[in-house]
Short mmCIF file of C-alpha atoms and ligand atoms in Angstrom, two decimals:
data_model
loop_
_atom_site.label_atom_id
_atom_site.label_comp_id
_atom_site.label_asym_id
_atom_site.label_seq_id
_atom_site.Cartn_x
_atom_site.Cartn_y
_atom_site.Cartn_z
CA MET A 21 -28.38 27.42 0.39
CA VAL A 22 -29.00 26.14 4.03
CA ASN A 23 -31.80 24.72 2.26
CA ALA A 24 -29.46 22.64 -0.60
CA PHE A 25 -27.45 21.81 2.06
CA GLY A 26 -29.99 20.19 4.33
CA LYS A 27 -31.33 17.86 1.53
CA LEU A 28 -27.99 16.88 0.47
CA PHE A 29 -27.49 16.23 4.04
CA SER A 30 -30.77 14.40 4.73
CA ALA A 31 -29.74 12.67 1.68
CA LEU A 32 -26.73 11.83 3.11
CA ALA A 33 -27.65 10.63 6.29
CA LEU A 34 -30.01 8.38 4.70
CA VAL A 35 -27.83 6.10 2.32
CA SER A 36 -25.52 6.26 5.17
CA LEU A 37 -27.72 4.87 7.67
CA ALA A 38 -29.47 2.53 5.05
CA ALA A 39 -25.74 1.05 4.79
CA GLN A 40 -25.57 1.65 8.45
CA GLN A 41 -27.35 -2.02 9.12
CA PRO A 42 -25.38 -5.21 8.97
CA PRO A 43 -27.16 -8.57 8.07
CA ALA A 44 -26.48 -9.57 11.83
CA PRO A 45 -28.12 -12.85 12.88
CA ALA A 46 -27.58 -12.41 16.15
CA ASN A 47 -29.76 -8.44 15.86
CA LEU A 48 -30.55 -8.25 19.32
CA GLY A 49 -32.32 -5.14 18.82
CA PRO A 50 -31.35 -1.46 20.37
CA ASP A 51 -30.09 -0.86 24.53
CA ALA A 52 -32.30 1.64 25.90
CA ASN A 53 -30.18 4.76 24.26
CA GLY A 54 -30.94 3.29 20.83
CA ASN A 55 -27.05 1.27 20.94
CA PRO A 56 -27.55 -1.43 18.38
CA ARG A 57 -26.37 -4.42 20.02
CA ARG A 58 -25.20 -7.57 18.14
CA ARG A 59 -24.28 -11.30 19.99
CA ALA A 60 -21.80 -12.53 17.33
CA VAL A 61 -22.04 -16.17 16.30
CA LYS A 62 -19.15 -17.78 17.00
CA THR A 63 -17.70 -15.41 20.08
CA GLY A 64 -20.87 -14.79 21.44
CA HIS A 65 -19.53 -11.46 22.61
CA VAL A 66 -22.62 -9.08 22.68
CA SER A 67 -22.11 -5.17 22.04
CA ASN A 68 -20.95 -2.92 25.06
CA TYR A 69 -21.80 0.68 25.73
CA ASP A 70 -20.62 0.61 29.16
CA GLU A 71 -17.71 2.53 30.01
CA SER A 72 -17.43 -0.42 33.25
CA LYS A 73 -17.51 -2.65 31.38
CA VAL A 74 -14.41 -2.26 28.72
CA PRO A 75 -11.81 -4.67 29.89
CA PRO A 76 -8.59 -3.55 30.21
CA TYR A 77 -6.57 -3.40 26.92
CA SER A 78 -3.43 -2.98 26.26
CA LEU A 79 -1.90 -0.83 22.98
CA PRO A 80 0.88 -2.46 20.38
CA ASP A 81 4.45 -0.15 20.41
CA PRO A 82 4.22 1.43 17.08
CA LEU A 83 7.56 2.56 17.82
CA VAL A 84 8.98 -0.77 19.03
CA LEU A 85 10.09 -3.29 16.36
CA ALA A 86 8.60 -7.25 16.10
CA ASN A 87 11.85 -8.36 17.23
CA GLY A 88 12.67 -6.02 20.06
CA LYS A 89 14.45 -2.88 19.12
CA PRO A 90 13.08 0.39 19.65
CA VAL A 91 11.74 2.80 16.69
CA ARG A 92 14.31 6.11 18.30
CA ASP A 93 14.64 8.42 14.54
CA ALA A 94 12.30 9.27 11.84
CA ARG A 95 14.64 7.02 9.09
CA THR A 96 14.37 3.89 11.98
CA TRP A 97 10.34 4.42 11.13
CA THR A 98 10.36 4.92 7.61
CA LYS A 99 12.42 2.47 6.80
CA GLU A 100 12.02 -0.59 9.24
CA ARG A 101 8.89 0.62 11.36
CA ARG A 102 6.98 1.55 8.46
CA PRO A 103 7.10 -0.82 5.92
CA GLU A 104 7.16 -3.51 8.49
CA LEU A 105 3.12 -2.80 9.94
CA ILE A 106 2.54 -2.13 6.51
CA ARG A 107 3.85 -6.09 5.59
CA THR A 108 1.60 -6.94 8.18
CA TYR A 109 -1.49 -4.90 7.58
CA GLU A 110 -1.53 -7.20 4.17
CA ALA A 111 0.04 -10.57 5.53
CA GLU A 112 -3.71 -10.42 8.32
CA ILE A 113 -6.10 -7.58 7.92
CA PHE A 114 -7.04 -6.28 4.76
CA GLY A 115 -5.26 -8.10 2.49
CA ARG A 116 -2.27 -7.70 -0.52
CA THR A 117 -2.91 -5.73 -3.66
CA PRO A 118 -1.86 -7.28 -6.82
CA LEU A 119 1.52 -7.19 -7.92
CA ARG A 120 -0.06 -6.95 -11.18
CA THR A 121 -3.13 -5.63 -11.70
CA PRO A 122 -5.94 -4.01 -14.55
CA LYS A 123 -4.39 -0.71 -16.40
CA VAL A 124 -6.88 1.64 -16.11
CA ALA A 125 -7.55 3.87 -18.98
CA TRP A 126 -8.44 7.07 -18.43
CA ARG A 127 -10.33 9.98 -20.70
CA VAL A 128 -12.24 11.78 -19.94
CA THR A 129 -16.03 12.13 -20.98
CA GLU A 130 -17.76 15.63 -20.60
CA THR A 131 -16.43 19.54 -19.47
CA ASP A 132 -18.55 21.75 -18.46
CA PRO A 133 -16.76 25.31 -18.84
CA SER A 134 -19.61 27.07 -16.11
CA ALA A 135 -20.81 24.88 -13.60
CA ARG A 136 -22.09 25.42 -10.59
CA HIS A 137 -23.33 28.40 -11.66
CA GLY A 138 -20.27 29.43 -13.57
CA THR A 139 -18.07 28.83 -10.62
CA ALA A 140 -16.49 25.61 -11.67
CA VAL A 141 -15.04 23.70 -14.42
CA MET A 142 -17.00 20.25 -14.16
CA LYS A 143 -15.21 17.95 -15.75
CA ARG A 144 -16.14 13.88 -16.14
CA ILE A 145 -12.94 11.15 -16.21
CA ALA A 146 -14.18 7.25 -17.02
CA GLY A 147 -11.69 5.30 -15.94
CA THR A 148 -11.65 2.15 -17.37
CA ILE A 149 -10.25 -0.98 -16.09
CA GLY A 150 -8.29 -3.13 -18.53
CA ASP A 151 -9.77 -4.72 -21.43
CA GLY A 152 -12.03 -7.65 -21.16
CA PRO A 153 -15.60 -8.32 -22.23
CA GLY A 154 -17.61 -5.89 -19.63
CA ALA A 155 -14.40 -4.35 -18.78
CA PRO A 156 -15.96 -2.76 -14.87
CA GLN A 157 -15.72 2.09 -15.83
CA ILE A 158 -14.75 3.82 -12.63
CA HIS A 159 -17.02 7.21 -13.20
CA VAL A 160 -15.01 10.46 -11.55
CA THR A 161 -17.11 14.32 -11.33
CA LEU A 162 -14.23 16.51 -10.25
CA TYR A 163 -15.18 20.58 -9.87
CA THR A 164 -12.32 22.90 -9.94
CA PRO A 165 -12.70 26.60 -8.89
CA ALA A 166 -13.81 28.71 -12.48
CA ASN A 167 -10.97 31.68 -12.45
CA ALA A 168 -8.33 28.96 -11.39
CA SER A 169 -5.14 30.24 -13.02
CA THR A 170 -3.23 27.47 -11.07
CA ARG A 171 -2.99 23.71 -10.33
CA VAL A 172 -5.12 24.26 -7.52
CA PRO A 173 -5.34 21.61 -4.93
CA VAL A 174 -8.44 18.74 -4.75
CA ILE A 175 -10.37 16.90 -2.06
CA LEU A 176 -11.05 13.59 -3.62
CA LEU A 177 -14.99 11.90 -1.77
CA MET A 178 -14.70 8.40 -2.58
CA ASN A 179 -17.97 8.44 -1.51
CA PHE A 180 -20.86 5.85 -1.02
CA GLY A 181 -23.22 5.20 -5.00
CA GLY A 182 -21.71 4.03 -8.40
CA ASP A 183 -21.99 0.88 -10.42
CA GLY A 184 -24.95 3.02 -11.60
CA ALA A 185 -26.13 4.56 -8.27
CA PRO A 186 -25.76 8.25 -7.44
CA VAL A 187 -23.11 9.79 -5.59
CA ALA A 188 -23.31 12.43 -2.94
CA GLU A 189 -21.62 16.05 -3.28
CA PRO A 190 -19.71 18.00 -0.16
CA PRO A 191 -22.19 19.52 1.68
CA VAL A 192 -19.38 21.99 1.88
CA ALA A 193 -19.15 22.03 -2.52
CA ASP A 194 -19.16 25.77 -2.42
CA ASP A 195 -17.20 26.78 0.29
CA ILE A 196 -14.66 23.88 -0.93
CA ILE A 197 -15.33 25.59 -4.49
CA ALA A 198 -14.96 29.77 -3.08
CA ARG A 199 -11.33 28.70 -1.55
CA GLY A 200 -10.20 28.57 -4.52
CA TRP A 201 -9.47 24.54 -3.64
CA GLY A 202 -11.21 21.55 -6.40
CA TYR A 203 -12.99 18.31 -5.35
CA ALA A 204 -13.94 15.17 -7.24
CA VAL A 205 -17.35 12.36 -6.03
CA ALA A 206 -16.45 8.62 -7.67
CA GLY A 207 -18.73 6.49 -6.30
CA TYR A 208 -16.67 2.94 -4.58
CA GLN A 209 -17.93 0.24 -6.33
CA ASP A 210 -17.78 1.51 -9.35
CA VAL A 211 -14.56 0.01 -8.84
CA GLN A 212 -15.59 -3.45 -6.34
CA PRO A 213 -18.60 -4.38 -5.38
CA ASP A 214 -20.36 -4.01 -1.96
CA ARG A 215 -21.66 -7.88 -0.97
CA ILE A 216 -20.11 -11.46 -0.79
CA ASN A 217 -19.69 -13.78 -3.46
CA ALA A 218 -18.72 -10.94 -6.20
CA PHE A 219 -14.90 -11.47 -6.83
CA ASP A 220 -15.84 -12.46 -10.19
CA ARG A 221 -15.81 -9.22 -10.67
CA GLY A 222 -15.42 -4.67 -10.16
CA VAL A 223 -11.30 -4.49 -10.11
CA ILE A 224 -10.83 -8.64 -8.67
CA GLY A 225 -12.59 -9.44 -10.90
CA ALA A 226 -10.44 -8.85 -13.69
CA THR A 227 -6.93 -9.20 -12.58
CA ASN A 228 -7.30 -12.62 -10.09
CA ALA A 229 -9.05 -15.82 -12.35
CA ARG A 230 -10.17 -17.62 -8.86
CA PRO A 231 -10.98 -16.18 -5.40
CA PRO A 232 -8.35 -13.84 -3.85
CA ALA A 233 -5.94 -16.24 -1.19
CA ALA A 234 -5.98 -16.13 2.22
CA ASP A 235 -3.90 -12.70 2.47
CA GLU A 236 -4.74 -11.11 -0.96
CA TRP A 237 -7.31 -8.23 -0.36
CA GLY A 238 -10.83 -7.71 -0.24
CA THR A 239 -12.74 -5.43 -0.59
CA ILE A 240 -11.63 -3.06 1.11
CA GLY A 241 -8.39 -3.59 -0.88
CA ALA A 242 -9.80 -3.19 -3.97
CA TRP A 243 -11.81 0.22 -3.28
CA ALA A 244 -8.55 1.61 -1.58
CA TRP A 245 -6.27 0.39 -5.29
CA GLY A 246 -9.44 2.62 -7.18
CA VAL A 247 -8.11 5.59 -4.68
CA SER A 248 -4.44 5.45 -6.01
CA ARG A 249 -6.07 5.36 -9.55
CA ILE A 250 -8.19 7.99 -9.75
CA ILE A 251 -4.77 9.55 -8.59
CA ASP A 252 -3.24 8.80 -10.86
CA TYR A 253 -5.56 10.45 -13.45
CA PHE A 254 -5.17 13.51 -11.03
CA ASP A 255 -1.08 13.21 -12.19
CA THR A 256 -2.32 13.90 -15.43
CA ASP A 257 -4.60 16.80 -15.62
CA HIS A 258 -3.13 20.21 -14.91
CA SER A 259 -6.14 21.19 -13.23
CA VAL A 260 -5.03 19.89 -10.44
CA ASP A 261 -1.81 20.33 -7.94
CA PRO A 262 -1.00 17.13 -7.01
CA LYS A 263 0.35 17.61 -4.18
CA ARG A 264 -2.41 18.39 -2.74
CA ILE A 265 -4.66 15.18 -2.83
CA ALA A 266 -6.86 15.40 0.20
CA LEU A 267 -9.21 12.52 0.40
CA HIS A 268 -12.61 12.23 2.36
CA GLY A 269 -14.26 8.85 2.93
CA HIS A 270 -16.91 7.11 5.73
CA SER A 271 -18.00 4.46 7.65
CA ARG A 272 -16.65 2.00 5.43
CA LEU A 273 -15.60 3.97 3.41
CA GLY A 274 -13.17 6.15 5.85
CA LYS A 275 -11.49 2.92 6.77
CA THR A 276 -10.93 2.35 2.81
CA ALA A 277 -8.79 6.29 3.39
CA LEU A 278 -6.88 5.07 6.23
CA TRP A 279 -5.93 2.28 4.77
CA ALA A 280 -5.35 4.45 1.12
CA SER A 281 -3.63 6.81 2.67
CA ALA A 282 -1.16 3.95 3.93
CA LEU A 283 -0.36 2.69 0.83
CA ASP A 284 -0.28 5.81 -1.31
CA ASP A 285 1.61 9.21 0.43
CA ARG A 286 0.45 11.19 -2.61
CA ILE A 287 -2.10 11.29 -0.93
CA ALA A 288 -1.37 14.87 1.57
CA ALA A 289 -4.76 14.26 4.12
CA VAL A 290 -6.40 11.98 5.39
CA TYR A 291 -10.94 13.15 6.36
CA ALA A 292 -11.48 9.55 7.85
CA SER A 293 -15.43 9.93 8.75
CA CYS A 294 -16.90 7.84 11.60
CA SER A 295 -14.56 5.35 10.05
CA GLY A 296 -14.93 3.46 13.30
CA GLU A 297 -13.70 -0.30 13.66
CA MET A 298 -11.40 -1.48 12.24
CA GLY A 299 -10.75 2.40 11.09
CA ALA A 300 -9.44 4.85 13.56
CA ALA A 301 -10.87 3.30 16.53
CA LEU A 302 -8.83 1.49 18.98
CA SER A 303 -9.76 -2.91 18.55
CA ARG A 304 -8.82 -3.15 21.42
CA ARG A 305 -11.17 -1.28 23.62
CA ASP A 306 -14.55 -2.93 24.06
CA TRP A 307 -17.08 -0.48 22.92
CA GLY A 308 -20.18 -0.81 20.21
CA GLU A 309 -18.78 -3.28 17.79
CA THR A 310 -15.93 -5.54 17.69
CA VAL A 311 -13.89 -7.86 16.32
CA ASP A 312 -16.12 -10.55 15.94
CA ASP A 313 -18.50 -9.21 14.60
CA MET A 314 -16.85 -7.23 11.54
CA ALA A 315 -15.45 -10.15 11.22
CA GLN A 316 -18.77 -11.70 10.48
CA ASN A 317 -20.44 -9.32 9.09
CA PHE A 318 -18.80 -8.39 5.91
CA PRO A 319 -16.48 -10.83 5.55
CA TYR A 320 -15.28 -10.45 1.91
CA TRP A 321 -14.21 -5.73 2.65
CA PHE A 322 -10.73 -7.95 5.15
CA ALA A 323 -8.21 -10.66 3.62
CA GLY A 324 -9.46 -13.75 4.58
CA ALA A 325 -6.15 -13.69 6.80
CA PHE A 326 -8.62 -11.29 8.96
CA GLN A 327 -11.68 -14.26 10.47
CA LYS A 328 -8.13 -15.96 12.73
CA TRP A 329 -8.32 -12.67 14.89
CA SER A 330 -12.81 -12.83 15.67
CA GLY A 331 -12.36 -13.56 19.77
CA ARG A 332 -8.32 -12.90 19.91
CA TRP A 333 -8.45 -8.69 19.93
CA ASN A 334 -5.46 -8.00 21.98
CA GLU A 335 -3.23 -10.60 20.66
CA MET A 336 -3.31 -8.19 16.66
CA PRO A 337 0.02 -8.00 15.89
CA VAL A 338 -1.60 -4.33 15.29
CA ASP A 339 -3.81 -1.94 16.17
CA ALA A 340 -6.29 1.52 14.99
CA HIS A 341 -3.25 4.38 16.75
CA MET A 342 -0.87 2.33 14.00
CA LEU A 343 -3.82 2.82 11.21
CA ILE A 344 -3.57 6.42 11.72
CA ALA A 345 -0.20 6.58 11.77
CA LEU A 346 0.47 4.43 8.63
CA SER A 347 0.10 8.28 7.05
CA ALA A 348 2.52 10.68 9.93
CA PRO A 349 3.36 13.05 8.77
CA ARG A 350 0.24 13.02 6.89
CA PRO A 351 -2.07 14.86 8.31
CA VAL A 352 -5.10 12.98 9.88
CA PHE A 353 -8.63 14.38 10.83
CA ILE A 354 -11.25 11.86 11.83
CA THR A 355 -14.75 12.53 13.13
CA GLY A 356 -17.27 10.45 15.13
CA GLY A 357 -21.00 10.67 16.17
CA THR A 358 -23.24 11.26 19.86
CA ALA A 359 -25.80 9.19 18.13
CA ASP A 360 -22.59 6.50 16.53
CA GLN A 361 -21.80 4.90 19.04
CA TRP A 362 -22.17 1.56 16.79
CA ALA A 363 -18.31 3.40 15.80
CA ASP A 364 -16.80 3.65 19.03
CA PRO A 365 -15.83 7.74 18.91
CA VAL A 366 -13.83 7.54 22.28
CA GLY A 367 -12.07 4.56 20.52
CA GLU A 368 -11.14 6.90 18.13
CA PHE A 369 -9.85 9.76 19.93
CA LEU A 370 -7.75 8.14 22.11
CA ALA A 371 -6.11 5.61 19.39
CA GLU A 372 -5.70 9.10 17.54
CA VAL A 373 -3.63 9.96 20.72
CA ALA A 374 -2.65 6.56 20.80
CA ALA A 375 -1.17 7.96 17.54
CA GLY A 376 0.61 10.69 18.49
CA PRO A 377 4.36 9.97 18.99
CA VAL A 378 5.32 8.18 15.60
CA TYR A 379 3.54 12.53 14.80
CA ARG A 380 6.19 13.61 17.15
CA LEU A 381 9.02 11.17 16.85
CA LEU A 382 8.66 12.74 12.63
CA GLY A 383 8.41 16.60 13.96
CA ARG A 384 5.57 17.03 13.72
CA LYS A 385 2.48 18.60 16.06
CA ASP A 386 -0.04 15.19 18.17
CA LEU A 387 -4.09 15.75 18.84
CA GLY A 388 -2.51 18.50 21.60
CA THR A 389 -4.14 16.86 24.86
CA SER A 390 -5.23 13.26 25.78
CA THR A 391 -8.07 14.33 27.07
CA LEU A 392 -10.91 13.93 25.07
CA PRO A 393 -12.20 17.92 24.22
CA GLN A 394 -16.05 19.38 25.31
CA LEU A 395 -18.56 17.40 22.11
CA ASP A 396 -18.38 19.57 19.32
CA THR A 397 -15.09 21.67 20.07
CA PRO A 398 -12.26 21.03 17.13
CA LEU A 399 -9.05 20.07 17.95
CA VAL A 400 -6.99 21.08 15.18
CA ALA A 401 -3.90 22.94 15.44
CA GLY A 402 -2.11 20.47 14.48
CA ASP A 403 -1.36 17.47 11.66
CA LEU A 404 -3.68 15.01 13.61
CA GLY A 405 -7.08 16.63 13.60
CA TRP A 406 -9.87 15.20 15.83
CA TYR A 407 -13.97 16.64 15.83
CA TYR A 408 -16.68 15.27 17.71
CA HIS A 409 -19.83 15.36 16.83
CA THR A 410 -23.74 15.35 18.84
CA GLY A 411 -25.40 13.84 16.04
CA PRO A 412 -25.73 10.30 14.02
CA HIS A 413 -23.60 8.27 11.74
CA ALA A 414 -22.84 11.21 8.47
CA ALA A 415 -20.20 13.35 8.06
CA THR A 416 -22.37 16.92 8.48
CA PRO A 417 -22.63 19.75 7.04
CA GLU A 418 -20.13 20.87 10.02
CA ASP A 419 -17.89 18.36 10.22
CA TRP A 420 -16.98 19.48 6.73
CA HIS A 421 -15.81 22.89 7.01
CA VAL A 422 -14.47 21.85 10.88
CA PHE A 423 -12.32 19.83 8.13
CA LEU A 424 -12.05 22.31 5.69
CA GLN A 425 -10.42 24.70 7.86
CA PHE A 426 -7.83 21.94 8.71
CA VAL A 427 -6.64 20.98 5.66
CA GLU A 428 -6.72 24.69 5.15
CA LYS A 429 -2.41 25.16 6.02
CA TYR A 430 -1.44 22.04 4.40
CA PHE A 431 -3.36 23.52 0.94
CA ARG A 432 -2.32 27.17 1.39
C1 GCU B 20 -21.58 -1.04 8.99
C2 GCU B 20 -20.71 -1.38 9.64
C3 GCU B 20 -19.68 -0.46 10.01
C4 GCU B 20 -18.96 0.85 8.37
C5 GCU B 20 -20.49 0.81 8.45
C6 GCU B 20 -21.12 2.53 7.20
O1 GCU B 20 -21.99 -0.57 10.64
O2 GCU B 20 -20.98 -2.22 10.65
O3 GCU B 20 -18.48 -1.11 10.73
O4 GCU B 20 -18.73 1.07 8.81
O5 GCU B 20 -21.21 -0.22 7.80
O6 GCU B 20 -19.52 1.38 6.58
O7 GCU B 20 -21.95 2.09 7.01
#
């Protein structure tokens, strides 16, 4: 078992390391500690890894409306501030999902009642996006405990892979099933290819007869849309409890998981692993990857409008604490790795701290501290969870164990 975990883990680490290398034209090579250093072409900004060189910044207040009015109660958050922040994220960052997207037709293509050595029922499910010629298909594999007598909680992993490439399983699959829960894996590129100039493909191609407008979705928006369509399927599957669906994504898919959860409150819990810049890490904190790098290297992940924030992070109307808070009061678990300074784990922690007031306003528990805990020490007592592992840009088996501990309170 340990060996199988080890193998899976190294496979995951390899996949994520390969995905981590941006095609940066100004790659200055690693610093003395092995952190990637890049010069952003437009602004000349070079990656910083020195706390004494982080310029001071102040975060926009999640509990003040754009018109200056303070948000003093849960109702004002839910009815006014939250929708305002969603609209801002749509207009300025991830883009708006078009109102009319193609229908997805789901069908179960294969069932194995004694998968995973007889412990699980495995179903393969395919969702055809629209009905055009060569319509893209989303492939989901769902495992639920063989001995389940009622609907079970399910952890959905929107993972690397898809579009023909294999999709990794969680390193804690046996543990999930033994706890009486299910899990499902899908490959993000089934929904939308992860490359520039592929807007004529995937769901974006099936929706728009033209490239997206400046305030319309990029690929992160498309991947998030795919998550919601998979949940549509879960809603119809009697083995899944639609009230207890958690979503996991790593890195670019951690950013996706946070955005998907902001848009779809059927997601009962989120686990964003090493999501970094434009995920859980504060953009205003100049550490590792910046908005300048992101806009330059991965423009197609975002709305066209995102480009204007290159070099102007301090003027953005939003920051990562707000993206996290858009899931409130639902639980959010965030991780970072010491060898992944590109993703600014400390900036993720600080964003999570700054999301705390929204959780408290809604009667939930924040992180419980604003001091970074020791490495490899879980913070899982509240509705915001944190784990900073010693190690790489990966969702490690240890991270997963801590997540299961965290989500247990909601899955009981
Ligand atoms: C690149 C990118 C990150 C992203 C990562 C990944 O490193 O700069 O923002 O999270 O790829 O998705 O693995």
